[in-house]
């Protein structure tokens, strides 16, 4: 007997609403960056202009060519990714928010910890739930992997910042709290990375233990439904 309950109706309407929100956010950010690009070209600030073009491409390509990715990413996650890239590279580097707002870098690293923790969780969750893979991992291990995946990527990013500063004389590792070496900035970045990763790892663990979180449950369920090939199932 078909289920025509309000919850099912809301669930089916949610993807459409998310896609409209995705298009709206993408359009607004693209227009803002396009305007900034024109100003940068007029001022002959070629490096910043190149960075803006790269950010615009990174945010719009997944929307224009989703099938080429091989994976259908829920619109909500794409919105978060767009806003994160926009805040990190465009507002942070081009508009110098890292210098204007002392907490900007910390907030973005905490957000990165959350997003990367979610990615790490999905990677292991796919293996765990794939019908073609004889592998069953406990929720605690999946959560631990998600945590270390997020922290590991955060650490690689800090190494990248250090290398860019040493090789090209940049200041990606910013002076902080009176420390001109950038060490304090690096350590706080890693700390907030770890905090964000912890939150998402615990959330993923609760999900696998059956302690449902409405939003996470919706995202993971939608990810599975749209990517049955990743789980060894027919669409």
JSON list of C-alpha atoms in Angstrom, two decimals:
[
{"chain": "A", "resi": 1, "resn": "UNK", "atom": "CA", "xyz": [0.00, 0.00, 0.00]},
{"chain": "A", "resi": 2, "resn": "UNK", "atom": "CA", "xyz": [1.58, 3.36, -0.98]},
{"chain": "A", "resi": 3, "resn": "UNK", "atom": "CA", "xyz": [2.70, 5.70, 1.76]},
{"chain": "A", "resi": 4, "resn": "UNK", "atom": "CA", "xyz": [1.18, 9.14, 1.21]},
{"chain": "A", "resi": 5, "resn": "UNK", "atom": "CA", "xyz": [2.14, 10.52, 4.59]},
{"chain": "A", "resi": 6, "resn": "UNK", "atom": "CA", "xyz": [3.20, 14.18, 4.93]},
{"chain": "A", "resi": 7, "resn": "UNK", "atom": "CA", "xyz": [6.75, 13.10, 5.80]},
{"chain": "A", "resi": 8, "resn": "UNK", "atom": "CA", "xyz": [7.09, 11.30, 2.45]},
{"chain": "A", "resi": 9, "resn": "UNK", "atom": "CA", "xyz": [5.72, 14.31, 0.61]},
{"chain": "A", "resi": 10, "resn": "UNK", "atom": "CA", "xyz": [8.15, 16.60, 2.39]},
{"chain": "A", "resi": 11, "resn": "UNK", "atom": "CA", "xyz": [11.04, 14.25, 1.59]},
{"chain": "A", "resi": 12, "resn": "UNK", "atom": "CA", "xyz": [10.20, 14.30, -2.13]},
{"chain": "A", "resi": 13, "resn": "UNK", "atom": "CA", "xyz": [9.83, 18.07, -2.16]},
{"chain": "A", "resi": 14, "resn": "UNK", "atom": "CA", "xyz": [13.09, 18.65, -0.31]},
{"chain": "A", "resi": 15, "resn": "UNK", "atom": "CA", "xyz": [15.43, 17.76, -3.23]},
{"chain": "A", "resi": 16, "resn": "UNK", "atom": "CA", "xyz": [13.65, 20.26, -5.52]},
{"chain": "A", "resi": 17, "resn": "UNK", "atom": "CA", "xyz": [13.94, 22.99, -2.91]},
{"chain": "A", "resi": 18, "resn": "UNK", "atom": "CA", "xyz": [17.61, 22.14, -2.37]},
{"chain": "A", "resi": 19, "resn": "UNK", "atom": "CA", "xyz": [18.32, 22.30, -6.12]},
{"chain": "A", "resi": 20, "resn": "UNK", "atom": "CA", "xyz": [16.68, 25.73, -6.37]},
{"chain": "A", "resi": 21, "resn": "UNK", "atom": "CA", "xyz": [18.71, 26.94, -3.40]},
{"chain": "A", "resi": 22, "resn": "UNK", "atom": "CA", "xyz": [21.85, 25.49, -5.02]},
{"chain": "A", "resi": 23, "resn": "UNK", "atom": "CA", "xyz": [21.20, 27.40, -8.25]},
{"chain": "A", "resi": 24, "resn": "UNK", "atom": "CA", "xyz": [20.46, 30.61, -6.34]},
{"chain": "A", "resi": 25, "resn": "UNK", "atom": "CA", "xyz": [23.65, 30.44, -4.26]},
{"chain": "A", "resi": 26, "resn": "UNK", "atom": "CA", "xyz": [25.73, 29.54, -7.31]},
{"chain": "A", "resi": 27, "resn": "UNK", "atom": "CA", "xyz": [24.29, 32.43, -9.36]},
{"chain": "A", "resi": 28, "resn": "UNK", "atom": "CA", "xyz": [24.84, 35.02, -6.63]},
{"chain": "A", "resi": 29, "resn": "UNK", "atom": "CA", "xyz": [28.43, 33.97, -5.94]},
{"chain": "A", "resi": 30, "resn": "UNK", "atom": "CA", "xyz": [29.25, 33.83, -9.66]},
{"chain": "A", "resi": 31, "resn": "UNK", "atom": "CA", "xyz": [27.89, 37.35, -10.21]},
{"chain": "A", "resi": 32, "resn": "UNK", "atom": "CA", "xyz": [29.88, 38.71, -7.26]},
{"chain": "A", "resi": 33, "resn": "UNK", "atom": "CA", "xyz": [33.09, 37.09, -8.50]},
{"chain": "A", "resi": 34, "resn": "UNK", "atom": "CA", "xyz": [32.48, 38.21, -12.09]},
{"chain": "A", "resi": 35, "resn": "UNK", "atom": "CA", "xyz": [32.18, 41.82, -10.93]},
{"chain": "A", "resi": 36, "resn": "UNK", "atom": "CA", "xyz": [35.36, 41.47, -8.88]},
{"chain": "A", "resi": 37, "resn": "UNK", "atom": "CA", "xyz": [37.14, 39.92, -11.87]},
{"chain": "A", "resi": 38, "resn": "UNK", "atom": "CA", "xyz": [36.39, 42.95, -14.02]},
{"chain": "A", "resi": 39, "resn": "UNK", "atom": "CA", "xyz": [37.82, 45.26, -11.36]},
{"chain": "A", "resi": 40, "resn": "UNK", "atom": "CA", "xyz": [40.93, 43.12, -11.01]},
{"chain": "A", "resi": 41, "resn": "UNK", "atom": "CA", "xyz": [41.50, 43.08, -14.77]},
{"chain": "A", "resi": 42, "resn": "UNK", "atom": "CA", "xyz": [41.15, 46.87, -14.91]},
{"chain": "A", "resi": 43, "resn": "UNK", "atom": "CA", "xyz": [43.71, 47.18, -12.10]},
{"chain": "A", "resi": 44, "resn": "UNK", "atom": "CA", "xyz": [45.98, 44.62, -13.86]},
{"chain": "A", "resi": 45, "resn": "UNK", "atom": "CA", "xyz": [46.12, 42.43, -10.77]},
{"chain": "A", "resi": 46, "resn": "UNK", "atom": "CA", "xyz": [46.72, 39.30, -12.79]},
{"chain": "A", "resi": 47, "resn": "UNK", "atom": "CA", "xyz": [47.42, 36.81, -9.99]},
{"chain": "A", "resi": 48, "resn": "UNK", "atom": "CA", "xyz": [44.21, 37.67, -8.15]},
{"chain": "A", "resi": 49, "resn": "UNK", "atom": "CA", "xyz": [42.30, 37.65, -11.43]},
{"chain": "A", "resi": 50, "resn": "UNK", "atom": "CA", "xyz": [43.58, 34.14, -12.16]},
{"chain": "A", "resi": 51, "resn": "UNK", "atom": "CA", "xyz": [42.57, 33.01, -8.68]},
{"chain": "A", "resi": 52, "resn": "UNK", "atom": "CA", "xyz": [39.04, 34.37, -9.16]},
{"chain": "A", "resi": 53, "resn": "UNK", "atom": "CA", "xyz": [38.71, 32.55, -12.50]},
{"chain": "A", "resi": 54, "resn": "UNK", "atom": "CA", "xyz": [39.89, 29.33, -10.84]},
{"chain": "A", "resi": 55, "resn": "UNK", "atom": "CA", "xyz": [37.34, 29.73, -8.02]},
{"chain": "A", "resi": 56, "resn": "UNK", "atom": "CA", "xyz": [34.53, 30.43, -10.49]},
{"chain": "A", "resi": 57, "resn": "UNK", "atom": "CA", "xyz": [35.42, 27.31, -12.46]},
{"chain": "A", "resi": 58, "resn": "UNK", "atom": "CA", "xyz": [35.73, 25.13, -9.36]},
{"chain": "A", "resi": 59, "resn": "UNK", "atom": "CA", "xyz": [32.26, 26.09, -8.17]},
{"chain": "A", "resi": 60, "resn": "UNK", "atom": "CA", "xyz": [30.38, 25.99, -11.49]},
{"chain": "A", "resi": 61, "resn": "UNK", "atom": "CA", "xyz": [31.82, 22.88, -13.20]},
{"chain": "A", "resi": 62, "resn": "UNK", "atom": "CA", "xyz": [30.14, 20.32, -10.85]},
{"chain": "A", "resi": 63, "resn": "UNK", "atom": "CA", "xyz": [26.81, 22.02, -11.56]},
{"chain": "A", "resi": 64, "resn": "UNK", "atom": "CA", "xyz": [27.23, 22.17, -15.36]},
{"chain": "A", "resi": 65, "resn": "UNK", "atom": "CA", "xyz": [28.65, 18.67, -15.83]},
{"chain": "A", "resi": 66, "resn": "UNK", "atom": "CA", "xyz": [27.45, 16.49, -12.94]},
{"chain": "A", "resi": 67, "resn": "UNK", "atom": "CA", "xyz": [27.50, 13.25, -14.95]},
{"chain": "A", "resi": 68, "resn": "UNK", "atom": "CA", "xyz": [31.22, 13.56, -15.66]},
{"chain": "A", "resi": 69, "resn": "UNK", "atom": "CA", "xyz": [31.94, 13.30, -11.93]},
{"chain": "A", "resi": 70, "resn": "UNK", "atom": "CA", "xyz": [30.50, 9.79, -11.80]},
{"chain": "A", "resi": 71, "resn": "UNK", "atom": "CA", "xyz": [28.88, 10.61, -8.45]},
{"chain": "A", "resi": 72, "resn": "UNK", "atom": "CA", "xyz": [25.70, 12.59, -7.78]},
{"chain": "A", "resi": 73, "resn": "UNK", "atom": "CA", "xyz": [26.37, 14.86, -4.81]},
{"chain": "A", "resi": 74, "resn": "UNK", "atom": "CA", "xyz": [23.33, 16.11, -2.84]},
{"chain": "A", "resi": 75, "resn": "UNK", "atom": "CA", "xyz": [22.58, 19.77, -3.53]},
{"chain": "A", "resi": 76, "resn": "UNK", "atom": "CA", "xyz": [22.94, 20.69, 0.14]},
{"chain": "A", "resi": 77, "resn": "UNK", "atom": "CA", "xyz": [26.54, 19.45, 0.19]},
{"chain": "A", "resi": 78, "resn": "UNK", "atom": "CA", "xyz": [27.30, 21.31, -3.04]},
{"chain": "A", "resi": 79, "resn": "UNK", "atom": "CA", "xyz": [25.95, 24.52, -1.48]},
{"chain": "A", "resi": 80, "resn": "UNK", "atom": "CA", "xyz": [28.26, 24.05, 1.51]},
{"chain": "A", "resi": 81, "resn": "UNK", "atom": "CA", "xyz": [31.22, 23.39, -0.82]},
{"chain": "A", "resi": 82, "resn": "UNK", "atom": "CA", "xyz": [30.47, 26.50, -2.90]},
{"chain": "A", "resi": 83, "resn": "UNK", "atom": "CA", "xyz": [30.17, 28.72, 0.16]},
{"chain": "A", "resi": 84, "resn": "UNK", "atom": "CA", "xyz": [33.36, 27.26, 1.64]},
{"chain": "A", "resi": 85, "resn": "UNK", "atom": "CA", "xyz": [35.43, 27.80, -1.52]},
{"chain": "A", "resi": 86, "resn": "UNK", "atom": "CA", "xyz": [33.94, 31.28, -1.89]},
{"chain": "A", "resi": 87, "resn": "UNK", "atom": "CA", "xyz": [34.77, 32.19, 1.72]},
{"chain": "A", "resi": 88, "resn": "UNK", "atom": "CA", "xyz": [38.24, 30.65, 1.66]},
{"chain": "A", "resi": 89, "resn": "UNK", "atom": "CA", "xyz": [39.74, 31.69, -1.67]},
{"chain": "A", "resi": 90, "resn": "UNK", "atom": "CA", "xyz": [37.62, 34.64, -2.78]},
{"chain": "A", "resi": 91, "resn": "UNK", "atom": "CA", "xyz": [36.79, 36.44, 0.47]},
{"chain": "A", "resi": 92, "resn": "UNK", "atom": "CA", "xyz": [39.84, 35.16, 2.34]},
{"chain": "A", "resi": 93, "resn": "UNK", "atom": "CA", "xyz": [42.59, 35.65, -0.23]},
{"chain": "A", "resi": 94, "resn": "UNK", "atom": "CA", "xyz": [41.23, 38.07, -2.85]},
{"chain": "A", "resi": 95, "resn": "UNK", "atom": "CA", "xyz": [39.25, 40.31, -0.47]},
{"chain": "A", "resi": 96, "resn": "UNK", "atom": "CA", "xyz": [41.80, 39.88, 2.34]},
{"chain": "A", "resi": 97, "resn": "UNK", "atom": "CA", "xyz": [39.32, 38.75, 5.00]},
{"chain": "A", "resi": 98, "resn": "UNK", "atom": "CA", "xyz": [42.13, 36.83, 6.67]},
{"chain": "A", "resi": 99, "resn": "UNK", "atom": "CA", "xyz": [43.75, 40.17, 7.54]},
{"chain": "A", "resi": 100, "resn": "UNK", "atom": "CA", "xyz": [40.49, 42.04, 8.22]},
{"chain": "A", "resi": 101, "resn": "UNK", "atom": "CA", "xyz": [38.91, 39.49, 10.57]},
{"chain": "A", "resi": 102, "resn": "UNK", "atom": "CA", "xyz": [41.19, 37.63, 12.99]},
{"chain": "A", "resi": 103, "resn": "UNK", "atom": "CA", "xyz": [38.66, 34.79, 13.43]},
{"chain": "A", "resi": 104, "resn": "UNK", "atom": "CA", "xyz": [38.05, 34.17, 9.70]},
{"chain": "A", "resi": 105, "resn": "UNK", "atom": "CA", "xyz": [40.80, 31.58, 9.32]},
{"chain": "A", "resi": 106, "resn": "UNK", "atom": "CA", "xyz": [39.74, 29.66, 12.45]},
{"chain": "A", "resi": 107, "resn": "UNK", "atom": "CA", "xyz": [36.08, 29.58, 11.41]},
{"chain": "A", "resi": 108, "resn": "UNK", "atom": "CA", "xyz": [36.95, 28.21, 7.97]},
{"chain": "A", "resi": 109, "resn": "UNK", "atom": "CA", "xyz": [39.25, 25.55, 9.39]},
{"chain": "A", "resi": 110, "resn": "UNK", "atom": "CA", "xyz": [36.49, 24.40, 11.75]},
{"chain": "A", "resi": 111, "resn": "UNK", "atom": "CA", "xyz": [34.14, 24.22, 8.75]},
{"chain": "A", "resi": 112, "resn": "UNK", "atom": "CA", "xyz": [36.76, 22.30, 6.77]},
{"chain": "A", "resi": 113, "resn": "UNK", "atom": "CA", "xyz": [37.00, 19.82, 9.62]},
{"chain": "A", "resi": 114, "resn": "UNK", "atom": "CA", "xyz": [33.26, 19.22, 9.40]},
{"chain": "A", "resi": 115, "resn": "UNK", "atom": "CA", "xyz": [33.18, 18.86, 5.60]},
{"chain": "A", "resi": 116, "resn": "UNK", "atom": "CA", "xyz": [36.23, 16.61, 5.40]},
{"chain": "A", "resi": 117, "resn": "UNK", "atom": "CA", "xyz": [34.92, 14.52, 8.28]},
{"chain": "A", "resi": 118, "resn": "UNK", "atom": "CA", "xyz": [31.73, 14.00, 6.29]},
{"chain": "A", "resi": 119, "resn": "UNK", "atom": "CA", "xyz": [33.74, 13.02, 3.19]},
{"chain": "A", "resi": 120, "resn": "UNK", "atom": "CA", "xyz": [35.80, 10.55, 5.23]},
{"chain": "A", "resi": 121, "resn": "UNK", "atom": "CA", "xyz": [32.65, 9.07, 6.72]},
{"chain": "A", "resi": 122, "resn": "UNK", "atom": "CA", "xyz": [31.02, 8.64, 3.30]},
{"chain": "A", "resi": 123, "resn": "UNK", "atom": "CA", "xyz": [34.14, 6.95, 1.87]},
{"chain": "A", "resi": 124, "resn": "UNK", "atom": "CA", "xyz": [34.15, 4.21, 4.50]},
{"chain": "A", "resi": 125, "resn": "UNK", "atom": "CA", "xyz": [30.36, 4.05, 4.66]},
{"chain": "A", "resi": 126, "resn": "UNK", "atom": "CA", "xyz": [30.26, 3.28, 0.92]},
{"chain": "A", "resi": 127, "resn": "UNK", "atom": "CA", "xyz": [32.69, 0.38, 1.41]},
{"chain": "A", "resi": 128, "resn": "UNK", "atom": "CA", "xyz": [30.80, -0.84, 4.44]},
{"chain": "A", "resi": 129, "resn": "UNK", "atom": "CA", "xyz": [27.42, -0.84, 2.68]},
{"chain": "A", "resi": 130, "resn": "UNK", "atom": "CA", "xyz": [28.58, -2.05, -0.75]},
{"chain": "A", "resi": 131, "resn": "UNK", "atom": "CA", "xyz": [26.93, -5.38, -1.57]},
{"chain": "A", "resi": 132, "resn": "UNK", "atom": "CA", "xyz": [29.93, -6.41, -3.70]},
{"chain": "A", "resi": 133, "resn": "UNK", "atom": "CA", "xyz": [32.54, -5.80, -0.98]},
{"chain": "A", "resi": 134, "resn": "UNK", "atom": "CA", "xyz": [32.84, -8.38, 1.78]},
{"chain": "A", "resi": 135, "resn": "UNK", "atom": "CA", "xyz": [33.71, -5.87, 4.45]},
{"chain": "A", "resi": 136, "resn": "UNK", "atom": "CA", "xyz": [31.91, -4.94, 7.64]},
{"chain": "A", "resi": 137, "resn": "UNK", "atom": "CA", "xyz": [33.39, -2.28, 9.90]},
{"chain": "A", "resi": 138, "resn": "UNK", "atom": "CA", "xyz": [32.13, -1.21, 13.27]},
{"chain": "A", "resi": 139, "resn": "UNK", "atom": "CA", "xyz": [30.66, 2.28, 13.61]},
{"chain": "A", "resi": 140, "resn": "UNK", "atom": "CA", "xyz": [33.50, 3.23, 15.96]},
{"chain": "A", "resi": 141, "resn": "UNK", "atom": "CA", "xyz": [36.10, 2.40, 13.28]},
{"chain": "A", "resi": 142, "resn": "UNK", "atom": "CA", "xyz": [34.21, 4.33, 10.61]},
{"chain": "A", "resi": 143, "resn": "UNK", "atom": "CA", "xyz": [34.06, 7.34, 12.94]},
{"chain": "A", "resi": 144, "resn": "UNK", "atom": "CA", "xyz": [37.77, 7.03, 13.71]},
{"chain": "A", "resi": 145, "resn": "UNK", "atom": "CA", "xyz": [38.64, 6.89, 10.01]},
{"chain": "A", "resi": 146, "resn": "UNK", "atom": "CA", "xyz": [36.51, 9.95, 9.32]},
{"chain": "A", "resi": 147, "resn": "UNK", "atom": "CA", "xyz": [38.31, 11.83, 12.11]},
{"chain": "A", "resi": 148, "resn": "UNK", "atom": "CA", "xyz": [41.82, 10.97, 10.94]},
{"chain": "A", "resi": 149, "resn": "UNK", "atom": "CA", "xyz": [40.93, 11.54, 7.29]},
{"chain": "A", "resi": 150, "resn": "UNK", "atom": "CA", "xyz": [39.81, 15.08, 8.09]},
{"chain": "A", "resi": 151, "resn": "UNK", "atom": "CA", "xyz": [42.76, 15.87, 10.35]},
{"chain": "A", "resi": 152, "resn": "UNK", "atom": "CA", "xyz": [45.17, 14.32, 7.82]},
{"chain": "A", "resi": 153, "resn": "UNK", "atom": "CA", "xyz": [43.93, 16.53, 4.97]},
{"chain": "A", "resi": 154, "resn": "UNK", "atom": "CA", "xyz": [44.11, 19.55, 7.29]},
{"chain": "A", "resi": 155, "resn": "UNK", "atom": "CA", "xyz": [47.72, 18.68, 8.10]},
{"chain": "A", "resi": 156, "resn": "UNK", "atom": "CA", "xyz": [48.62, 18.36, 4.42]},
{"chain": "A", "resi": 157, "resn": "UNK", "atom": "CA", "xyz": [47.11, 21.81, 3.86]},
{"chain": "A", "resi": 158, "resn": "UNK", "atom": "CA", "xyz": [49.31, 23.28, 6.60]},
{"chain": "A", "resi": 159, "resn": "UNK", "atom": "CA", "xyz": [52.36, 21.67, 4.98]},
{"chain": "A", "resi": 160, "resn": "UNK", "atom": "CA", "xyz": [51.28, 23.23, 1.68]},
{"chain": "A", "resi": 161, "resn": "UNK", "atom": "CA", "xyz": [51.00, 26.67, 3.34]},
{"chain": "A", "resi": 162, "resn": "UNK", "atom": "CA", "xyz": [54.47, 26.28, 4.87]},
{"chain": "A", "resi": 163, "resn": "UNK", "atom": "CA", "xyz": [55.95, 25.23, 1.51]},
{"chain": "A", "resi": 164, "resn": "UNK", "atom": "CA", "xyz": [54.38, 28.17, -0.33]},
{"chain": "A", "resi": 165, "resn": "UNK", "atom": "CA", "xyz": [55.70, 30.60, 2.27]},
{"chain": "A", "resi": 166, "resn": "UNK", "atom": "CA", "xyz": [59.20, 29.15, 2.15]},
{"chain": "A", "resi": 167, "resn": "UNK", "atom": "CA", "xyz": [59.47, 28.74, -1.63]},
{"chain": "A", "resi": 168, "resn": "UNK", "atom": "CA", "xyz": [57.54, 31.76, -2.92]},
{"chain": "A", "resi": 169, "resn": "UNK", "atom": "CA", "xyz": [57.79, 34.13, 0.04]},
{"chain": "A", "resi": 170, "resn": "UNK", "atom": "CA", "xyz": [54.05, 34.23, 0.67]},
{"chain": "A", "resi": 171, "resn": "UNK", "atom": "CA", "xyz": [52.38, 34.72, 4.05]},
{"chain": "A", "resi": 172, "resn": "UNK", "atom": "CA", "xyz": [49.79, 31.96, 4.07]},
{"chain": "A", "resi": 173, "resn": "UNK", "atom": "CA", "xyz": [50.78, 31.21, 7.67]},
{"chain": "A", "resi": 174, "resn": "UNK", "atom": "CA", "xyz": [49.67, 34.45, 9.27]},
{"chain": "A", "resi": 175, "resn": "UNK", "atom": "CA", "xyz": [51.14, 36.15, 12.36]},
{"chain": "A", "resi": 176, "resn": "UNK", "atom": "CA", "xyz": [48.82, 35.49, 15.29]},
{"chain": "A", "resi": 177, "resn": "UNK", "atom": "CA", "xyz": [48.64, 36.58, 18.93]},
{"chain": "A", "resi": 178, "resn": "UNK", "atom": "CA", "xyz": [52.02, 38.25, 18.70]},
{"chain": "A", "resi": 179, "resn": "UNK", "atom": "CA", "xyz": [53.72, 35.24, 17.10]},
{"chain": "A", "resi": 180, "resn": "UNK", "atom": "CA", "xyz": [55.29, 36.39, 13.82]},
{"chain": "A", "resi": 181, "resn": "UNK", "atom": "CA", "xyz": [56.51, 32.90, 12.87]},
{"chain": "A", "resi": 182, "resn": "UNK", "atom": "CA", "xyz": [53.04, 31.60, 11.99]},
{"chain": "A", "resi": 183, "resn": "UNK", "atom": "CA", "xyz": [53.42, 28.62, 14.36]},
{"chain": "A", "resi": 184, "resn": "UNK", "atom": "CA", "xyz": [50.53, 29.75, 16.57]},
{"chain": "A", "resi": 185, "resn": "UNK", "atom": "CA", "xyz": [48.34, 30.18, 13.50]},
{"chain": "A", "resi": 186, "resn": "UNK", "atom": "CA", "xyz": [49.21, 26.66, 12.32]},
{"chain": "A", "resi": 187, "resn": "UNK", "atom": "CA", "xyz": [48.53, 25.06, 15.70]},
{"chain": "A", "resi": 188, "resn": "UNK", "atom": "CA", "xyz": [45.15, 26.79, 16.10]},
{"chain": "A", "resi": 189, "resn": "UNK", "atom": "CA", "xyz": [44.24, 25.76, 12.56]},
{"chain": "A", "resi": 190, "resn": "UNK", "atom": "CA", "xyz": [44.97, 22.12, 13.42]},
{"chain": "A", "resi": 191, "resn": "UNK", "atom": "CA", "xyz": [43.07, 22.37, 16.71]},
{"chain": "A", "resi": 192, "resn": "UNK", "atom": "CA", "xyz": [39.88, 23.68, 15.10]},
{"chain": "A", "resi": 193, "resn": "UNK", "atom": "CA", "xyz": [40.30, 21.15, 12.27]},
{"chain": "A", "resi": 194, "resn": "UNK", "atom": "CA", "xyz": [40.30, 18.42, 14.92]},
{"chain": "A", "resi": 195, "resn": "UNK", "atom": "CA", "xyz": [37.27, 19.90, 16.69]},
{"chain": "A", "resi": 196, "resn": "UNK", "atom": "CA", "xyz": [35.25, 20.02, 13.47]},
{"chain": "A", "resi": 197, "resn": "UNK", "atom": "CA", "xyz": [36.34, 16.47, 12.59]},
{"chain": "A", "resi": 198, "resn": "UNK", "atom": "CA", "xyz": [35.28, 15.28, 16.05]},
{"chain": "A", "resi": 199, "resn": "UNK", "atom": "CA", "xyz": [31.79, 16.72, 15.67]},
{"chain": "A", "resi": 200, "resn": "UNK", "atom": "CA", "xyz": [31.24, 15.06, 12.29]},
{"chain": "A", "resi": 201, "resn": "UNK", "atom": "CA", "xyz": [32.78, 11.74, 13.39]},
{"chain": "A", "resi": 202, "resn": "UNK", "atom": "CA", "xyz": [30.49, 11.55, 16.40]},
{"chain": "A", "resi": 203, "resn": "UNK", "atom": "CA", "xyz": [27.53, 12.46, 14.19]},
{"chain": "A", "resi": 204, "resn": "UNK", "atom": "CA", "xyz": [28.43, 9.68, 11.75]},
{"chain": "A", "resi": 205, "resn": "UNK", "atom": "CA", "xyz": [28.87, 7.20, 14.60]},
{"chain": "A", "resi": 206, "resn": "UNK", "atom": "CA", "xyz": [25.43, 8.11, 15.98]},
{"chain": "A", "resi": 207, "resn": "UNK", "atom": "CA", "xyz": [23.94, 7.68, 12.50]},
{"chain": "A", "resi": 208, "resn": "UNK", "atom": "CA", "xyz": [25.37, 4.16, 12.13]},
{"chain": "A", "resi": 209, "resn": "UNK", "atom": "CA", "xyz": [24.23, 3.25, 15.64]},
{"chain": "A", "resi": 210, "resn": "UNK", "atom": "CA", "xyz": [20.68, 4.17, 14.66]},
{"chain": "A", "resi": 211, "resn": "UNK", "atom": "CA", "xyz": [20.57, 7.44, 16.59]},
{"chain": "A", "resi": 212, "resn": "UNK", "atom": "CA", "xyz": [19.18, 9.43, 13.70]},
{"chain": "A", "resi": 213, "resn": "UNK", "atom": "CA", "xyz": [19.93, 13.06, 12.97]},
{"chain": "A", "resi": 214, "resn": "UNK", "atom": "CA", "xyz": [17.24, 14.41, 10.63]},
{"chain": "A", "resi": 215, "resn": "UNK", "atom": "CA", "xyz": [19.53, 16.39, 8.33]},
{"chain": "A", "resi": 216, "resn": "UNK", "atom": "CA", "xyz": [22.41, 13.90, 8.20]},
{"chain": "A", "resi": 217, "resn": "UNK", "atom": "CA", "xyz": [19.94, 11.05, 7.71]},
{"chain": "A", "resi": 218, "resn": "UNK", "atom": "CA", "xyz": [18.40, 12.87, 4.74]},
{"chain": "A", "resi": 219, "resn": "UNK", "atom": "CA", "xyz": [21.77, 13.62, 3.11]},
{"chain": "A", "resi": 220, "resn": "UNK", "atom": "CA", "xyz": [23.15, 10.10, 3.50]},
{"chain": "A", "resi": 221, "resn": "UNK", "atom": "CA", "xyz": [19.90, 8.46, 2.36]},
{"chain": "A", "resi": 222, "resn": "UNK", "atom": "CA", "xyz": [19.72, 10.73, -0.69]},
{"chain": "A", "resi": 223, "resn": "UNK", "atom": "CA", "xyz": [23.38, 10.07, -1.49]},
{"chain": "A", "resi": 224, "resn": "UNK", "atom": "CA", "xyz": [22.73, 6.30, -1.45]},
{"chain": "A", "resi": 225, "resn": "UNK", "atom": "CA", "xyz": [19.56, 6.61, -3.53]},
{"chain": "A", "resi": 226, "resn": "UNK", "atom": "CA", "xyz": [21.28, 8.69, -6.23]},
{"chain": "A", "resi": 227, "resn": "UNK", "atom": "CA", "xyz": [24.46, 6.59, -6.38]},
{"chain": "A", "resi": 228, "resn": "UNK", "atom": "CA", "xyz": [23.37, 2.92, -6.25]},
{"chain": "A", "resi": 229, "resn": "UNK", "atom": "CA", "xyz": [26.38, 1.92, -8.36]},
{"chain": "A", "resi": 230, "resn": "UNK", "atom": "CA", "xyz": [28.69, 2.80, -5.47]},
{"chain": "A", "resi": 231, "resn": "UNK", "atom": "CA", "xyz": [26.91, 0.28, -3.28]},
{"chain": "A", "resi": 232, "resn": "UNK", "atom": "CA", "xyz": [26.82, -2.58, -5.76]},
{"chain": "A", "resi": 233, "resn": "UNK", "atom": "CA", "xyz": [23.13, -2.10, -6.43]},
{"chain": "A", "resi": 234, "resn": "UNK", "atom": "CA", "xyz": [21.07, -1.46, -9.52]},
{"chain": "A", "resi": 235, "resn": "UNK", "atom": "CA", "xyz": [19.45, 1.94, -9.92]}
]
